[in-house]
CSV table of C-alpha atoms in Angstrom, one decimal:
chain,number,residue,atom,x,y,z
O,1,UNK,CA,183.4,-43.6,-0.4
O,2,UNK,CA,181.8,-45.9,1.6
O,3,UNK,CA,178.1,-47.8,0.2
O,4,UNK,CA,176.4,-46.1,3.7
O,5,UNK,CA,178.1,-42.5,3.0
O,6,UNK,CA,176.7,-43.1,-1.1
O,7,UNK,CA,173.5,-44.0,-0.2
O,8,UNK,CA,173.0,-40.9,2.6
O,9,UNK,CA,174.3,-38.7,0.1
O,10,UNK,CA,171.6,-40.0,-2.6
O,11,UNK,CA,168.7,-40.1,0.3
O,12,UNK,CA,166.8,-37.2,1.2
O,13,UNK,CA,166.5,-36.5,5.0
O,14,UNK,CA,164.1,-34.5,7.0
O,15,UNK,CA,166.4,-31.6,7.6
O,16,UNK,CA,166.2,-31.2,3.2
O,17,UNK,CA,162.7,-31.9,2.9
O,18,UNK,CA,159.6,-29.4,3.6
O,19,UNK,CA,160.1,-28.6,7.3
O,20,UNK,CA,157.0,-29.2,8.9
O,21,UNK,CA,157.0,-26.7,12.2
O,22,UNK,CA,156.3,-28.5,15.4
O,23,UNK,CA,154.0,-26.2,16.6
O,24,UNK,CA,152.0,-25.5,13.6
O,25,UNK,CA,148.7,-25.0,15.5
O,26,UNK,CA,150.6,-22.3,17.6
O,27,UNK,CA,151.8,-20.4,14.9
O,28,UNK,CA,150.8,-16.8,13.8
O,29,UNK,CA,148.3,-17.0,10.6
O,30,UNK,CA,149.3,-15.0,7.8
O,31,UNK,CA,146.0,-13.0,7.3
O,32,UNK,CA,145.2,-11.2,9.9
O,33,UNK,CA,141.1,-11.7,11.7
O,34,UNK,CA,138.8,-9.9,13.2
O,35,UNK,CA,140.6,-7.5,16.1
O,36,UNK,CA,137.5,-7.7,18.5
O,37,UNK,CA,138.5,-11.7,18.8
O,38,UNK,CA,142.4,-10.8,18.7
O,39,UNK,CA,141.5,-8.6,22.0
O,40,UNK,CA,139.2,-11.1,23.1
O,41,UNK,CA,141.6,-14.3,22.7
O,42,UNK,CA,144.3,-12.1,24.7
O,43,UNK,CA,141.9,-11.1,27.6
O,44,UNK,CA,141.1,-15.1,27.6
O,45,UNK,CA,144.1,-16.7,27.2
O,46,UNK,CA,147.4,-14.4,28.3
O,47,UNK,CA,150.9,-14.8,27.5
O,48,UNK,CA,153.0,-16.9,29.6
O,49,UNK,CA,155.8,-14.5,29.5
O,50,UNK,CA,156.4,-12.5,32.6
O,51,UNK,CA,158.1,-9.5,32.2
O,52,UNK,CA,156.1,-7.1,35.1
O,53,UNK,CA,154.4,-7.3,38.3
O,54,UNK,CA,150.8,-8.3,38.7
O,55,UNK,CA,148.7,-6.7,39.7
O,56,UNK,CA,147.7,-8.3,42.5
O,57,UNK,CA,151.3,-9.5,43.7
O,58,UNK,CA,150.8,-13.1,42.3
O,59,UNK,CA,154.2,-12.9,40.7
O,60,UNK,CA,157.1,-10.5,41.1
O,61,UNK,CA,160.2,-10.3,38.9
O,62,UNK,CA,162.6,-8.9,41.6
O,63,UNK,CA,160.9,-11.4,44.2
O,64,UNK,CA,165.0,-12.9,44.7
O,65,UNK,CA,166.7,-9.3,44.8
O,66,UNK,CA,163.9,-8.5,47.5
O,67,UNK,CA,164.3,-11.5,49.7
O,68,UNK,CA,168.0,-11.1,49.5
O,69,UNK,CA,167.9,-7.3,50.7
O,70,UNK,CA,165.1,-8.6,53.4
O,71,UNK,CA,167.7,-11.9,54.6
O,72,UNK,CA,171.0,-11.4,53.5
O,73,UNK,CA,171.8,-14.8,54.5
O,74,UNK,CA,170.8,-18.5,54.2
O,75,UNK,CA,171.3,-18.9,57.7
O,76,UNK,CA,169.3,-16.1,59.1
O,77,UNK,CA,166.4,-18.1,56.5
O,78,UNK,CA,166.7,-21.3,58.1
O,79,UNK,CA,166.6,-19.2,61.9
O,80,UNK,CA,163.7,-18.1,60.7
O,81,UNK,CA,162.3,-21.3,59.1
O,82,UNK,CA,162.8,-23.1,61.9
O,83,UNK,CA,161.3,-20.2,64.3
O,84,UNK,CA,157.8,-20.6,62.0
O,85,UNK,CA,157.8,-24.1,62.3
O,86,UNK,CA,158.6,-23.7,66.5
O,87,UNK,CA,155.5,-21.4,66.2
O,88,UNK,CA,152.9,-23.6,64.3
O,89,UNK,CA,154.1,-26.9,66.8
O,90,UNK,CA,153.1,-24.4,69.8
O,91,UNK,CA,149.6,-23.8,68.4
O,92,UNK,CA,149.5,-27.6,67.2
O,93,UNK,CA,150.0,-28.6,71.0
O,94,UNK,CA,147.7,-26.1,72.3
O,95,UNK,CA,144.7,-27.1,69.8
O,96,UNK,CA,145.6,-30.8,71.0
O,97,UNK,CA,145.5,-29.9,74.9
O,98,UNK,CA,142.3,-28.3,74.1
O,99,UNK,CA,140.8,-30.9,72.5
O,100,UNK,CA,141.5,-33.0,74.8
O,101,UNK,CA,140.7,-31.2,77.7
O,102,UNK,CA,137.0,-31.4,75.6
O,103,UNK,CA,137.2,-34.9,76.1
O,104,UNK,CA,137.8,-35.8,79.5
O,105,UNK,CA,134.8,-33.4,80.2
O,106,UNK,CA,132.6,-34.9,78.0
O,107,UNK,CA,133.3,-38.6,79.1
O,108,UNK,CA,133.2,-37.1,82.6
O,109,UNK,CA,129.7,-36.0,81.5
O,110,UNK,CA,128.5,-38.9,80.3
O,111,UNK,CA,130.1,-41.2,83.2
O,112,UNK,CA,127.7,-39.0,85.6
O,113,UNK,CA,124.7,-39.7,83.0
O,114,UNK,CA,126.0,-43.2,83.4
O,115,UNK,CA,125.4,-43.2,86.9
O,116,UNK,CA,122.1,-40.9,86.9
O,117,UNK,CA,120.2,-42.4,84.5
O,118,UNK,CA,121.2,-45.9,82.8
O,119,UNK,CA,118.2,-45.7,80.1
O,120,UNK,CA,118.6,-42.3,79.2
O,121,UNK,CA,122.8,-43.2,78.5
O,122,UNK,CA,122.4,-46.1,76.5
O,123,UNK,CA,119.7,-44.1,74.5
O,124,UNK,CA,122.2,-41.5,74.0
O,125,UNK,CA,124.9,-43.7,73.2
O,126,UNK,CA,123.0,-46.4,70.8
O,127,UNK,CA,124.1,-46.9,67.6
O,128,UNK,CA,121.9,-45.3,64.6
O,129,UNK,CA,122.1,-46.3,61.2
O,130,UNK,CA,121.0,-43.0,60.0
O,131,UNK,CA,120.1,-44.4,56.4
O,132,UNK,CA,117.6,-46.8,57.7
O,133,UNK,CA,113.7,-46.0,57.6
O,134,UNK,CA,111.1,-47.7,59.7
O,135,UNK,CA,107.9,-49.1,58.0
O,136,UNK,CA,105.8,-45.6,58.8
O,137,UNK,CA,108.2,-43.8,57.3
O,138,UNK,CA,108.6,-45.5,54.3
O,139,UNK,CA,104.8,-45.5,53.6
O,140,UNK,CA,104.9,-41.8,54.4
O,141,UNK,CA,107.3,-41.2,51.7
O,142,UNK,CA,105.2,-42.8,48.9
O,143,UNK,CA,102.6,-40.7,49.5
O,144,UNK,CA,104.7,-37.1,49.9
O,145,UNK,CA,105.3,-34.9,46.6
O,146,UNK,CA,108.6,-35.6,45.2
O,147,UNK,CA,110.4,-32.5,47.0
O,148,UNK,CA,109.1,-33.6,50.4
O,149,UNK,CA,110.3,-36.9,49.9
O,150,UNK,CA,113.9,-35.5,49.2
O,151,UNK,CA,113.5,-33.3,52.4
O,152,UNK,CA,112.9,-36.5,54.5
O,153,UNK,CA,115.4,-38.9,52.9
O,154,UNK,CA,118.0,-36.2,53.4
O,155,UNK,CA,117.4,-35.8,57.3
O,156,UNK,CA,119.9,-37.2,59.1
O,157,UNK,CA,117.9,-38.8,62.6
O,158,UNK,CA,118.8,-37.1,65.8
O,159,UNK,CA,120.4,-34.2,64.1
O,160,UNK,CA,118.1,-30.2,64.2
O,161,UNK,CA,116.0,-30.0,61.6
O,162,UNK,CA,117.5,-28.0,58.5
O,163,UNK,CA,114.7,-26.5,57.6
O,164,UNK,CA,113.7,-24.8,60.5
O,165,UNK,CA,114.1,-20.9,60.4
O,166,UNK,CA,116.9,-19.5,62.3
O,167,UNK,CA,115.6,-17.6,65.4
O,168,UNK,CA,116.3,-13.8,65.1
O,169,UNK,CA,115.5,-10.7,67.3
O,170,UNK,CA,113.4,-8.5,64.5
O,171,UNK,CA,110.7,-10.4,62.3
O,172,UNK,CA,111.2,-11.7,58.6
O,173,UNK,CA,110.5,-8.3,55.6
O,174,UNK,CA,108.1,-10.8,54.3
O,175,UNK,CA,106.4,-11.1,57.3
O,176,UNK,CA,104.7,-14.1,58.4
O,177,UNK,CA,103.9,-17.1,56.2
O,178,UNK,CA,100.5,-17.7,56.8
O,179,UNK,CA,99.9,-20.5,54.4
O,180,UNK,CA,102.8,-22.7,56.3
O,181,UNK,CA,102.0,-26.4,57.1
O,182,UNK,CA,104.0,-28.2,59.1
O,183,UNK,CA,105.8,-31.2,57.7
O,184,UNK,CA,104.6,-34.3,59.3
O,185,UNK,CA,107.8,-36.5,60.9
O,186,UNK,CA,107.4,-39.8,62.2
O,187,UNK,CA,110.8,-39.8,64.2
């Protein structure tokens, strides 16, 4: 006998000792708890074992046996693959041609401004850094409540007010707000 073949004959290993289970937090207690939390830990957290339909038709067992009744054959899969994918390109290159179809009008549009009205183009066309404040604006924000002050930092410039009630045929059930001010802009 060899001094290795001695010495793991003499040595305990971990197969002889205690075994310590991997998933000891996972494990079944002995004693058993309170059934209202046993229900309620099995509502919260289901098994990951599948053996029926849901409900809802998230998962099916016979989802393969199905598909194979439905296309026997890989080919006729791929045909129609390949048909879907046909399908979504053709409404791709439509949305494309649409868009820009869009385009040419609008730069047609704004050519004709172009030639209308110079001012009123390159005021429609400057650049806007829609974070920056002027002087008034800033003092006026020092002085509004702290709610205001969000409502005018959050404005974009140039774009319709948010805060502005949606025009509708029939009046509000609250009727009319008579205490209303209306919120000073220096734009």
């Amino acid at each position: 006998m060899s001094f290795l073949n001695s010495l793991r004959v003499r040595l305990p290993t971990l197969s002889r000792t205690a075994q310590v289970p991997a998933r000891g937090y996972a494990a079944k207690s002995a004693e058993q708890g309170d059934p209202k939390k046993d229900i309620i830990r099995r509502v919260l957290y289901p098994s990951n074992i599948k053996n029926r339909a849901s409900p809802v038709g998230t998962w099916r067992p016979d989802v393969a046996r199905a598909l194979q009744r439905a296309i026997p054959s890989a080919q006729a899969h791929y045909t129609i693959e390949r048909a879907w994918l046909l399908h979504k390109r053709h409404l791709r290159k439509k949305r494309d041609a649409e868009l820009s179809r869009k385009f040419t009008r609008m730069k047609e549009a704004m050519d004709e401004l172009h030639c209308l009205d110079t001012k009123l183009y390159l005021e429609a066309n400057k650049p806007e850094d829609p974070r920056a404040r002027s002087q008034v604006e800033m003092a006026l924000m020092k002085q509004l409540r702290i709610s205001e002050a969000r409502i005018l930092e959050s404005r974009i410039r140039g774009l319709f007010p948010r805060e502005l009630k949606i025009p509708t045929d029939t009046p509000s059930r609250a009727g009319w707000n008579y205490d209303y001010k209306r919120f000073h802009r220096p734009l």
